[in-house]
Short mmCIF file of C-alpha atoms (C1' of nucleotides) in Angstrom, two decimals:
data_model
loop_
_atom_site.label_atom_id
_atom_site.label_comp_id
_atom_site.label_asym_id
_atom_site.label_seq_id
_atom_site.Cartn_x
_atom_site.Cartn_y
_atom_site.Cartn_z
CA UNK U 107 0.00 0.01 -0.01
CA UNK U 108 2.91 2.36 -0.67
CA UNK U 109 2.24 2.84 -4.33
CA UNK U 110 -1.00 4.69 -5.09
CA UNK U 111 -3.14 5.82 -2.17
CA UNK U 112 -0.06 7.49 -0.92
CA UNK U 113 -0.13 11.25 -0.21
CA UNK U 114 1.36 13.60 -2.76
CA UNK U 115 1.08 11.14 -5.55
CA UNK U 116 -2.24 12.50 -6.71
CA UNK U 117 -3.22 16.10 -6.76
CA UNK U 118 -5.70 16.94 -4.01
CA UNK U 119 -8.80 18.95 -4.19
CA UNK U 120 -9.12 22.63 -3.23
CA UNK U 121 -10.82 22.16 0.08
CA UNK U 122 -13.20 24.77 1.65
CA UNK U 123 -15.56 25.10 4.48
CA UNK U 124 -18.87 26.81 4.08
CA UNK U 125 -21.07 28.02 6.98
CA UNK U 126 -24.88 28.16 6.82
CA UNK U 127 -25.85 30.44 9.75
CA UNK U 128 -29.50 30.52 10.27
CA UNK U 129 -31.25 33.05 12.44
CA UNK U 130 -34.57 34.80 13.01
CA UNK U 131 -35.15 38.28 11.62
CA UNK U 132 -38.55 39.29 12.93
CA UNK U 133 -40.77 36.27 12.47
CA UNK U 134 -38.88 34.76 9.60
CA UNK U 135 -36.00 32.34 9.33
CA UNK U 136 -33.21 33.86 7.55
CA UNK U 137 -29.73 32.83 6.44
CA UNK U 138 -26.59 34.84 6.54
CA UNK U 139 -25.18 35.44 3.11
CA UNK U 140 -21.96 37.24 1.88
CA UNK U 141 -21.65 39.16 -1.22
CA UNK U 142 -18.77 37.92 -3.22
CA UNK U 143 -16.25 40.69 -3.91
CA UNK U 144 -14.26 38.78 -6.63
CA UNK U 145 -14.62 36.33 -9.39
CA UNK U 146 -16.03 33.74 -9.72
CA UNK U 147 -19.67 34.86 -9.23
CA UNK U 148 -18.51 38.40 -8.27
CA UNK U 149 -21.40 40.45 -6.90
CA UNK U 150 -23.55 37.47 -6.13
CA UNK U 151 -24.60 36.14 -2.79
CA UNK U 152 -23.05 33.01 -1.37
CA UNK U 153 -22.60 31.17 1.96
CA UNK U 154 -19.60 32.65 3.86
CA UNK U 155 -16.70 30.19 3.84
CA UNK U 156 -13.05 29.85 3.55
CA UNK U 157 -10.25 27.55 2.60
CA UNK U 158 -9.07 24.68 4.94
CA UNK U 159 -5.74 25.53 6.55
CA UNK U 160 -3.85 22.46 7.37
CA UNK U 161 -1.28 24.43 9.18
CA UNK U 162 -3.89 25.98 11.56
CA UNK U 163 -6.85 23.56 11.80
CA UNK U 164 -6.75 20.52 14.07
CA UNK U 165 -10.01 19.01 12.70
CA UNK U 166 -12.81 19.89 10.43
CA UNK U 167 -15.03 21.19 13.30
CA UNK U 168 -12.08 23.35 14.39
CA UNK U 169 -11.60 24.63 10.86
CA UNK U 170 -15.33 25.56 10.54
CA UNK U 171 -15.12 27.42 13.82
CA UNK U 172 -11.99 29.41 12.63
CA UNK U 173 -13.66 30.25 9.38
CA UNK U 174 -16.78 31.50 11.22
CA UNK U 175 -14.59 33.56 13.46
CA UNK U 176 -12.64 35.14 10.68
CA UNK U 177 -15.36 35.75 8.34
CA UNK U 178 -18.18 36.70 10.60
CA UNK U 179 -16.54 37.82 13.81
CA UNK U 180 -18.54 35.16 15.73
CA UNK U 181 -17.13 32.58 17.99
CA UNK U 182 -19.93 30.12 18.53
CA UNK U 183 -19.50 26.65 19.70
CA UNK U 184 -22.62 25.32 17.96
CA UNK U 185 -21.69 24.13 14.59
CA UNK U 186 -22.98 20.96 13.14
CA UNK U 187 -21.54 19.24 10.03
CA UNK U 188 -24.14 19.01 7.25
CA UNK U 189 -22.56 17.36 4.28
CA UNK U 190 -19.69 17.57 1.84
CA UNK U 191 -19.88 18.32 -1.85
CA UNK U 192 -17.21 18.11 -4.49
CA UNK U 193 -16.60 18.12 -8.15
CA UNK U 194 -14.47 19.54 -10.93
CA UNK U 195 -17.02 22.25 -12.00
CA UNK U 196 -18.15 23.52 -8.58
CA UNK U 197 -15.52 26.28 -8.47
CA UNK U 198 -13.90 27.58 -11.65
CA UNK U 199 -10.85 28.67 -9.57
CA UNK U 200 -9.70 25.13 -9.08
CA UNK U 201 -9.62 21.92 -11.16
CA UNK U 202 -11.50 20.20 -8.35
CA UNK U 203 -13.25 21.74 -5.37
CA UNK U 204 -14.48 20.12 -2.14
CA UNK U 205 -16.58 21.87 0.36
CA UNK U 206 -17.42 20.67 3.80
CA UNK U 207 -20.61 22.49 4.89
CA UNK U 208 -21.56 23.30 8.49
CA UNK U 209 -24.71 24.83 9.94
CA UNK U 210 -25.43 26.92 12.94
CA UNK U 211 -28.36 28.73 14.58
CA UNK U 212 -28.11 32.01 16.28
CA UNK U 213 -30.37 34.67 17.60
CA UNK U 214 -30.15 37.12 14.77
CA UNK U 215 -30.91 40.14 16.83
CA UNK U 216 -28.32 39.49 19.54
CA UNK U 217 -25.34 39.30 17.23
CA UNK U 218 -23.83 41.89 14.91
CA UNK U 219 -21.85 39.92 12.33
CA UNK U 220 -19.24 42.26 11.51
CA UNK U 221 -18.24 41.68 7.95
CA UNK U 222 -14.83 40.08 8.29
CA UNK U 223 -11.79 39.65 6.05
CA UNK U 224 -12.50 39.78 2.33
CA UNK U 225 -16.15 40.09 2.54
CA UNK U 226 -17.88 42.97 0.85
CA UNK U 227 -21.19 42.83 2.66
CA UNK U 228 -23.08 40.47 4.90
CA UNK U 229 -26.81 40.30 4.97
CA UNK U 230 -29.66 38.24 6.28
CA UNK U 231 -31.90 36.83 3.62
CA UNK U 232 -35.15 34.87 4.10
CA UNK U 233 -34.58 31.13 3.56
CA UNK U 234 -37.74 30.99 1.44
CA UNK U 235 -36.05 33.08 -1.11
CA UNK U 236 -32.55 31.65 -0.70
CA UNK U 237 -33.64 27.94 -0.91
CA UNK U 238 -34.86 28.46 -4.42
CA UNK U 239 -31.31 29.16 -5.27
CA UNK U 240 -32.26 32.13 -7.45
CA UNK U 241 -29.08 34.17 -7.99
CA UNK U 242 -26.94 32.39 -5.49
CA UNK U 243 -23.35 31.48 -6.36
CA UNK U 244 -22.23 27.91 -6.76
CA UNK U 245 -24.69 25.26 -5.47
CA UNK U 246 -25.40 27.24 -2.33
CA UNK U 247 -29.16 27.27 -2.80
CA UNK U 248 -29.28 23.52 -2.49
CA UNK U 249 -27.00 23.57 0.58
CA UNK U 250 -29.12 26.11 2.27
CA UNK U 251 -32.27 24.07 1.72
CA UNK U 252 -30.49 21.05 3.30
CA UNK U 253 -29.32 23.14 6.31
CA UNK U 254 -32.91 24.41 6.90
CA UNK U 255 -34.29 20.76 6.72
CA UNK U 256 -31.73 19.43 9.13
CA UNK U 257 -32.28 22.27 11.54
CA UNK U 258 -35.98 22.00 11.47
CA UNK U 259 -35.80 18.30 12.14
CA UNK U 260 -33.66 19.13 15.27
CA UNK U 261 -36.23 21.52 16.53
CA UNK U 262 -39.16 19.14 15.91
CA UNK U 263 -37.36 16.72 18.30
CA UNK U 264 -36.82 19.72 20.71
CA UNK U 265 -33.09 19.28 20.24
CA UNK U 266 -32.60 22.96 20.64
CA UNK U 267 -29.27 24.11 19.11
CA UNK U 268 -27.08 26.03 21.53
CA UNK U 269 -26.64 29.70 20.65
CA UNK U 270 -30.32 30.23 20.14
CA UNK U 271 -31.65 29.91 23.60
CA UNK U 272 -31.51 32.80 26.04
CA UNK U 273 -30.30 31.95 29.57
CA UNK U 274 -33.90 32.21 30.83
CA UNK U 275 -37.19 32.32 29.14
CA UNK U 276 -40.93 31.76 29.61
CA UNK U 277 -42.58 28.73 27.96
CA UNK U 278 -44.52 31.09 25.77
CA UNK U 279 -41.36 32.70 24.50
CA UNK U 280 -39.78 29.22 23.92
CA UNK U 281 -42.80 28.09 21.91
CA UNK U 282 -42.99 31.23 19.76
CA UNK U 283 -39.18 30.84 19.13
CA UNK U 284 -39.77 27.24 17.98
CA UNK U 285 -42.72 28.27 15.86
CA UNK U 286 -40.67 30.86 14.07
CA UNK U 287 -37.85 28.54 13.41
CA UNK U 288 -40.23 25.89 12.06
CA UNK U 289 -42.45 28.23 10.19
CA UNK U 290 -45.62 26.77 11.61
CA UNK U 291 -47.77 26.88 14.72
CA UNK U 292 -47.51 24.39 17.56
CA UNK U 293 -50.00 23.13 20.03
CA UNK U 294 -49.49 24.67 23.53
CA UNK U 295 -50.52 21.69 25.65
CA UNK U 296 -48.53 19.15 23.53
CA UNK U 297 -45.46 21.45 23.56
CA UNK U 298 -45.50 21.78 27.32
CA UNK U 299 -46.19 18.17 27.89
CA UNK U 300 -43.13 17.17 25.90
CA UNK U 301 -40.93 19.72 27.69
CA UNK U 302 -42.09 18.26 31.02
CA UNK U 303 -41.87 14.67 30.10
CA UNK U 304 -38.30 14.93 28.81
CA UNK U 305 -37.26 17.30 31.58
CA UNK U 306 -35.72 19.73 29.18
CA UNK U 307 -36.41 22.84 31.20
CA UNK U 308 -36.74 23.56 34.87
CA UNK U 309 -38.56 26.47 36.58
CA UNK U 310 -36.50 29.12 38.17
CA UNK U 311 -37.90 29.33 41.69
CA UNK U 312 -39.75 32.47 42.32
CA UNK U 313 -38.86 34.13 38.99
CA UNK U 314 -41.64 35.59 37.09
CA UNK U 315 -41.69 37.62 33.85
CA UNK U 316 -44.04 40.49 34.37
CA UNK U 317 -45.48 42.50 31.63
CA UNK U 318 -48.76 43.71 30.16
CA UNK U 319 -50.57 40.49 31.07
CA UNK U 320 -50.56 37.69 33.54
CA UNK U 321 -46.91 37.00 34.85
CA UNK U 322 -45.27 33.96 33.48
CA UNK U 323 -42.89 31.45 35.18
CA UNK U 324 -39.33 31.76 34.05
CA UNK U 325 -37.61 28.57 33.07
CA UNK U 326 -33.99 27.72 32.16
CA UNK U 327 -32.41 24.84 30.32
CA UNK U 328 -31.82 21.87 32.51
CA UNK U 329 -28.10 20.94 32.52
CA UNK U 330 -27.81 17.35 31.29
CA UNK U 331 -24.38 16.49 32.71
CA UNK U 332 -24.00 17.68 36.33
CA UNK Q 4 -10.81 37.48 -3.07
CA UNK Q 5 -7.74 36.58 -5.03
CA UNK Q 6 -5.26 36.61 -2.31
CA UNK Q 7 -5.94 33.87 0.29
CA UNK Q 8 -8.74 31.50 -0.30
CA UNK Q 9 -7.29 30.94 -3.75
CA UNK Q 10 -6.27 27.42 -4.79
CA UNK Q 11 -2.67 26.31 -4.59
CA UNK Q 12 -1.84 28.94 -2.19
CA UNK Q 13 -2.39 26.59 0.77
CA UNK Q 14 -1.40 22.98 0.89
CA UNK Q 15 -4.53 20.80 0.69
CA UNK Q 16 -5.27 17.71 2.74
CA UNK Q 17 -4.79 14.14 1.61
CA UNK Q 18 -8.31 13.22 0.66
CA UNK Q 19 -9.74 9.75 0.79
CA UNK Q 20 -13.07 8.06 0.55
CA UNK Q 21 -13.97 5.23 2.99
CA UNK Q 22 -16.93 2.91 2.19
CA UNK Q 23 -18.83 1.16 5.07
CA UNK Q 24 -20.63 -1.72 3.33
CA UNK Q 25 -23.23 -3.42 5.60
CA UNK Q 26 -24.77 -6.73 4.89
CA UNK Q 27 -26.36 -9.72 6.54
CA UNK Q 28 -24.45 -12.84 7.17
CA UNK Q 29 -26.94 -15.23 8.42
CA UNK Q 30 -29.05 -13.41 10.96
CA UNK Q 31 -26.47 -10.84 11.91
CA UNK Q 32 -25.56 -7.45 10.49
CA UNK Q 33 -22.02 -7.40 9.47
CA UNK Q 34 -19.67 -4.92 7.93
CA UNK Q 35 -17.19 -5.52 5.15
CA UNK Q 36 -13.55 -4.87 6.30
CA UNK Q 37 -10.21 -5.05 4.62
CA UNK Q 38 -7.03 -6.27 6.12
CA UNK Q 39 -4.40 -3.55 5.62
CA UNK Q 40 -1.35 -4.97 3.77
CA UNK Q 41 1.00 -2.09 4.52
CA UNK Q 42 1.73 0.50 7.18
CA UNK Q 43 0.27 2.33 8.85
CA UNK Q 44 -1.71 -0.17 10.91
CA UNK Q 45 -0.41 -3.08 8.80
CA UNK Q 46 -2.25 -6.23 9.49
CA UNK Q 47 -5.14 -4.51 11.12
CA UNK Q 48 -8.67 -4.35 9.78
CA UNK Q 49 -10.09 -1.15 8.33
CA UNK Q 50 -12.89 0.13 6.12
CA UNK Q 51 -12.02 -0.32 2.50
CA UNK Q 52 -11.20 3.06 0.85
CA UNK Q 53 -8.98 4.85 -1.55
CA UNK Q 54 -7.76 8.30 -2.47
CA UNK Q 55 -9.81 10.87 -4.34
CA UNK Q 56 -8.63 11.07 -7.96
CA UNK Q 57 -9.45 14.47 -9.23
CA UNK Q 58 -8.44 13.32 -12.78
CA UNK Q 59 -11.05 10.58 -12.73
CA UNK Q 60 -13.90 11.54 -10.41
CA UNK Q 61 -16.67 13.96 -11.36
CA UNK Q 62 -18.06 14.20 -7.84
CA UNK Q 63 -17.82 12.72 -4.38
CA UNK Q 64 -20.54 10.22 -5.05
CA UNK Q 65 -18.80 9.18 -8.26
CA UNK Q 66 -15.54 8.83 -6.43
CA UNK Q 67 -17.09 6.69 -3.78
CA UNK Q 68 -18.58 4.42 -6.54
CA UNK Q 69 -15.23 4.10 -8.22
CA UNK Q 70 -13.43 3.17 -5.03
CA UNK Q 71 -16.04 0.63 -4.35
CA UNK Q 72 -15.64 -0.84 -7.83
CA UNK Q 73 -11.90 -0.92 -7.54
CA UNK Q 74 -11.53 -2.22 -4.07
CA UNK Q 75 -14.43 -4.55 -3.81
CA UNK Q 76 -15.31 -5.50 -7.40
CA UNK Q 77 -18.92 -4.25 -6.80
CA UNK Q 78 -20.66 -1.66 -8.90
CA UNK Q 79 -23.71 -0.76 -6.77
CA UNK Q 80 -25.63 2.51 -7.22
CA UNK Q 81 -26.68 2.73 -3.61
CA UNK Q 82 -24.20 4.74 -1.64
CA UNK Q 83 -25.12 7.43 0.86
CA UNK Q 84 -22.74 9.93 2.22
CA UNK Q 85 -22.32 9.60 5.89
CA UNK Q 86 -20.00 12.23 7.11
CA UNK Q 87 -16.50 13.80 6.62
CA UNK Q 88 -13.72 13.52 9.21
CA UNK Q 89 -10.33 15.20 9.08
CA UNK Q 90 -7.30 16.13 11.09
CA UNK Q 91 -3.52 16.17 11.26
CA UNK Q 92 -3.23 12.90 13.19
CA UNK Q 93 -5.82 10.63 11.49
CA UNK Q 94 -3.28 9.15 9.02
CA UNK Q 95 0.40 9.19 9.78
CA UNK Q 96 1.18 9.06 6.09
CA UNK Q 97 0.03 12.66 5.52
CA UNK Q 98 0.33 15.90 7.51
CA UNK Q 99 -3.46 16.31 7.18
CA UNK Q 100 -5.91 13.68 6.20
CA UNK Q 101 -9.61 14.07 5.15
CA UNK Q 102 -11.97 11.20 4.73
CA UNK Q 103 -15.43 11.35 3.19
CA UNK Q 104 -17.28 8.29 4.43
CA UNK Q 105 -20.06 6.60 2.46
CA UNK Q 106 -22.32 3.72 3.48
CA UNK Q 107 -24.10 1.02 1.55
CA UNK Q 108 -26.23 -1.95 2.27
CA UNK Q 109 -26.08 -5.16 0.23
CA UNK Q 110 -27.40 -8.74 0.52
CA UNK Q 111 -24.15 -10.36 1.74
CA UNK Q 112 -24.99 -13.74 0.22
CA UNK Q 113 -25.68 -12.41 -3.26
CA UNK Q 114 -22.36 -10.84 -3.77
CA UNK Q 115 -18.85 -12.17 -3.77
CA UNK Q 116 -16.74 -9.23 -2.96
CA UNK Q 117 -13.46 -10.11 -4.84
CA UNK Q 118 -10.57 -8.56 -3.04
CA UNK Q 119 -9.66 -5.84 -5.40
CA UNK Q 120 -6.40 -3.83 -5.91
CA UNK Q 121 -4.00 -3.65 -3.01
CA UNK Q 122 -6.26 -5.42 -0.56
CA UNK Q 123 -4.81 -8.43 1.20
CA UNK Q 124 -8.08 -9.89 2.40
CA UNK Q 125 -11.68 -8.92 2.76
CA UNK Q 126 -13.97 -10.31 5.33
CA UNK Q 127 -17.41 -9.81 6.91
CA UNK Q 128 -17.35 -8.99 10.52
CA UNK Q 129 -20.34 -8.61 12.92
CA UNK Q 130 -21.00 -4.95 13.63
CA UNK Q 131 -21.49 -5.63 17.29
CA UNK Q 132 -17.74 -6.44 17.39
CA UNK Q 133 -16.52 -3.79 14.92
CA UNK Q 134 -18.46 -0.97 16.51
CA UNK Q 135 -16.44 -1.34 19.70
CA UNK Q 136 -13.44 -0.39 17.56
CA UNK Q 137 -11.33 -3.01 19.14
CA UNK Q 138 -8.32 -3.59 16.87
CA UNK Q 139 -9.60 -1.42 14.05
CA UNK Q 140 -7.29 0.90 12.19
CA UNK Q 141 -7.73 4.71 12.40
CA UNK Q 142 -10.98 5.90 13.75
CA UNK Q 143 -12.99 3.43 11.77
CA UNK Q 144 -14.81 1.81 14.76
CA UNK Q 145 -16.51 5.05 15.42
CA UNK Q 146 -17.33 5.48 11.67
CA UNK Q 147 -18.87 2.05 11.52
CA UNK Q 148 -21.07 2.88 14.51
CA UNK Q 149 -22.33 5.94 12.76
CA UNK Q 150 -23.02 4.00 9.57
CA UNK Q 151 -25.03 1.40 11.49
CA UNK Q 152 -26.96 4.03 13.37
CA UNK Q 153 -27.85 5.92 10.16
CA UNK Q 154 -28.76 2.74 8.23
CA UNK Q 155 -31.10 1.57 11.09
CA UNK Q 156 -32.76 4.90 11.17
CA UNK Q 157 -33.49 4.53 7.33
CA UNK Q 158 -34.97 0.94 8.02
CA UNK Q 159 -37.15 2.31 10.91
CA UNK Q 160 -38.73 4.71 8.50
CA UNK Q 161 -39.01 1.88 5.98
CA UNK Q 162 -36.76 3.85 3.71
CA UNK Q 163 -35.25 0.58 2.26
CA UNK Q 164 -31.85 1.14 0.71
CA UNK Q 165 -31.60 -0.12 -2.85
CA UNK Q 166 -29.34 -3.01 -3.21
CA UNK Q 167 -30.84 -4.92 -0.43
CA UNK Q 168 -34.31 -5.62 -1.70
CA UNK Q 169 -34.85 -8.57 -4.17
CA UNK Q 170 -37.01 -7.94 -7.24
CA UNK Q 171 -39.91 -9.63 -5.61
CA UNK Q 172 -40.56 -10.90 -2.14
CA UNK Q 173 -43.30 -11.94 0.32
CA UNK Q 174 -44.21 -9.64 3.19
CA UNK Q 175 -42.82 -12.17 5.58
CA UNK Q 176 -39.47 -12.24 3.79
CA UNK Q 177 -39.46 -8.37 3.93
CA UNK Q 178 -40.26 -8.28 7.56
CA UNK Q 179 -37.48 -10.85 8.55
CA UNK Q 180 -35.09 -8.81 6.42
CA UNK Q 181 -35.89 -5.75 8.36
CA UNK Q 182 -35.66 -7.51 11.58
CA UNK Q 183 -32.30 -8.74 10.97
CA UNK Q 184 -31.00 -5.37 9.87
CA UNK Q 185 -32.42 -3.76 12.87
CA UNK Q 186 -31.38 -6.47 15.24
CA UNK Q 187 -34.87 -6.65 16.91
CA UNK Q 188 -38.31 -8.14 16.25
CA UNK Q 189 -41.10 -6.16 14.63
CA UNK Q 190 -44.95 -6.49 15.05
CA UNK Q 191 -46.48 -8.12 12.02
CA UNK Q 192 -49.72 -6.18 11.86
CA UNK Q 193 -48.05 -2.76 12.44
CA UNK Q 194 -45.51 -3.60 9.81
CA UNK Q 195 -48.03 -4.47 7.18
CA UNK Q 196 -50.24 -1.47 8.11
CA UNK Q 197 -47.42 0.87 7.42
CA UNK Q 198 -46.50 -0.74 4.14
CA UNK Q 199 -50.01 -0.45 3.03
CA UNK Q 200 -50.71 3.07 4.29
CA UNK Q 201 -47.61 4.44 2.52
CA UNK Q 202 -48.08 2.41 -0.57
CA UNK Q 203 -44.50 1.20 -0.53
CA UNK Q 204 -45.15 -2.29 -2.06
CA UNK Q 205 -47.71 -3.58 -4.41
CA UNK Q 206 -48.79 -7.27 -4.94
CA UNK Q 207 -47.87 -9.05 -8.08
CA UNK Q 208 -51.20 -10.31 -9.39
CA UNK Q 209 -51.46 -14.02 -9.25
CA UNK Q 210 -47.94 -14.66 -8.01
CA UNK Q 211 -47.55 -16.81 -4.93
CA UNK Q 212 -44.50 -18.11 -3.17
CA UNK Q 213 -45.28 -21.73 -2.40
CA UNK Q 214 -43.25 -23.73 0.10
CA UNK Q 215 -43.69 -25.87 3.10
CA UNK Q 216 -46.59 -23.90 4.44
CA UNK Q 217 -49.46 -21.67 3.22
CA UNK Q 218 -48.50 -19.91 0.00
CA UNK Q 219 -47.79 -16.21 0.34
CA UNK Q 220 -48.65 -13.23 -1.93
CA UNK Q 221 -45.51 -11.98 -3.74
CA UNK Q 222 -44.99 -8.25 -3.74
CA UNK Q 223 -42.63 -5.86 -5.38
CA UNK Q 224 -41.48 -2.34 -4.69
CA UNK Q 225 -43.84 0.34 -6.12
CA UNK Q 226 -41.99 2.63 -8.47
CA UNK Q 227 -42.30 6.10 -7.13
CA UNK Q 228 -41.71 8.05 -10.28
CA UNK Q 229 -43.52 6.52 -13.15
"C1'" DC M 108 -57.40 -39.86 6.19
"C1'" DC M 109 -56.61 -37.20 10.21
"C1'" DA M 110 -54.12 -34.65 13.61
"C1'" DA M 111 -50.35 -31.65 14.51
"C1'" DG M 112 -47.48 -28.03 13.18
"C1'" DT M 113 -46.08 -23.86 10.58
"C1'" DT M 114 -46.59 -19.81 8.13
"C1'" DA M 115 -50.01 -16.24 6.00
"C1'" DG M 116 -53.14 -12.77 6.64
"C1'" DT M 117 -56.75 -10.33 9.18
"C1'" DT M 118 -59.18 -8.41 13.18
"C1'" DG M 119 -60.11 -6.46 17.74
"C1'" DC M 120 -58.46 -4.14 21.75
"C1'" DA M 121 -55.60 -1.35 24.88
"C1'" DC M 122 -52.50 2.32 25.38
"C1'" DA M 123 -49.58 6.48 24.28
"C1'" DG M 124 -48.91 10.60 22.14
"C1'" DA M 125 -50.68 14.57 19.79
"C1'" DA M 126 -54.07 17.72 17.96
"C1'" DC M 127 -58.12 20.25 19.15
"C1'" DA M 128 -60.92 22.87 22.11
"C1'" DA M 129 -62.36 24.96 26.29
"C1'" DC M 130 -61.71 26.73 30.65
"C1'" DG M 131 -60.34 29.47 34.92
"C1'" DA M 132 -56.47 32.61 36.65
"C1'" DA M 133 -53.93 36.94 36.71
"C1'" DG M 134 -52.51 40.85 35.11
"C1'" DT M 135 -53.19 45.57 32.17
"C1'" DA M 136 -55.94 49.20 29.73
"C1'" DT M 137 -60.06 51.93 29.30
"C1'" DA F 264 -66.17 47.50 36.76
"C1'" DT F 265 -65.42 45.65 31.87
"C1'" DA F 266 -62.81 44.16 28.08
"C1'" DC F 267 -58.77 42.12 26.63
"C1'" DT F 268 -54.53 39.62 26.59
"C1'" DT F 269 -51.49 36.04 27.93
"C1'" DC F 270 -50.70 32.07 31.28
"C1'" DG F 271 -51.56 27.65 32.63
"C1'" DT F 272 -54.42 23.59 33.00
"C1'" DT F 273 -57.87 20.09 31.74
"C1'" DG F 274 -60.59 17.47 29.19
"C1'" DT F 275 -61.94 14.99 24.50
"C1'" DT F 276 -60.88 13.08 20.29
"C1'" DC F 277 -58.06 10.96 16.81
"C1'" DT F 278 -54.23 8.37 15.16
"C1'" DG F 279 -50.61 5.24 15.20
"C1'" DT F 280 -48.55 1.48 17.55
"C1'" DG F 281 -48.07 -2.76 20.28
"C1'" DC F 282 -50.26 -7.01 21.83
"C1'" DA F 283 -53.06 -10.87 21.17
"C1'" DA F 284 -56.23 -13.75 19.11
"C1'" DC F 285 -58.15 -15.89 15.32
"C1'" DT F 286 -58.93 -18.02 10.61
"C1'" DA F 287 -56.81 -19.79 6.31
"C1'" DA F 288 -53.84 -22.88 3.69
"C1'" DC F 289 -50.47 -25.82 3.17
"C1'" DT F 290 -47.04 -29.80 4.70
"C1'" DT F 291 -45.72 -33.58 7.33
"C1'" DG F 292 -46.13 -37.58 10.37
"C1'" DG F 293 -48.91 -41.08 11.95
#
DNA sequence: CCAAGTTAGTTGCACAGAACAACGAAGTAT
DNA sequence: ATACTTCGTTGTTCTGTGCAACTAACTTGG
């Protein structure tokens, strides 16, 4: 096994990481897109991403986090690998391009993604538009659709991504958050029953959210591994 | 965007594809392993795999299929991407190794995986053993565990992988097939109800499987896209 | 020929989870 | 005080699933 299959005998693909950051803008699920400053696809919108740096990165997860930090000015622990895509025609800059795609969910209003290195502009765009792929660079429309599907599947199972939940919240707030992420209404009693059965949240003793109406009990995430 | 992020400016990882082929040997779910002929991990068992060839492959799916053909002498259309893993210490032959892992399911008894190029020996091994990772090269124990989990999830949803279903079958045969893949018994009436509700199979008019007991209606997969 | 055994295929029932609907409770606004 | 909103709970219904029983059809062993 020292003939082929050995490093450096074959040319390797241009390897990048792309990050699909989802977040709520108002009621709607949006995705964070970067306007490409240079060719290819100059002026078009694409997922923010960057090249793998084998001198810096100790794993793919680590690389994705670095790219997110550099490009978006965000250092969030919640990144999940979505898929990998590759081919000779994906990126005209290289004879063969491979992208490992990650996804994340953040509270869009709590972060200010400063446009990082080499990004002309950053903008939230509704996933309903972006998923059609209209005007997006590369195959990023398809990738966004996959990220949304996978994320909504997580939410359906009440597997809430970190980075989206506040420290404390009322059950009503949690429900409307999920509803906006899913894009559909949920049943109040079922939602609460599931939360209680699976012990996903616990009430903060004596803490109430007061406002215009009846005060609501404040909850927080229950720590799984004490 | 012509400075960094551009091909050939950074060194790229040694990129390979690994194939987790699952199949039934007797009643038990097994995985196809290759004995490594050379260092690293010489003599140990590993998932069959091979380097990405950017001069031959038109996509990752295509590359996985080529590797499967070359290494195992199998040309099966059913391959699903599982995940990608990478890091500087995964493979001592390269400063940074990236593996894109695919999974497949085949009827173990219907194929004779001829040991292909550069493989000393091929053998089926029960996943129960392999998943513990004992004695496996690289991080392949973990990868096998993931492939089994993902495949069983497919079967639970009755999303039967191609390559495992015969052209025609009785409902009893289909059920025992699923039971062996899942490693647990299923309820007959629930199983049939689900098949009927979702219109996954259709009876072949007049075709019966006769044998030692009462003859059984023969079914076939319903074609989704006519 | 008959009884026993095995698999095929269906039916009824119990239970769990979820959707749907309604209700009282507790606050604010007018 | 009354209307209105959100909170929180409690029923009722519906659906899907698991469990069990039953009949049907065939082979095999006496």
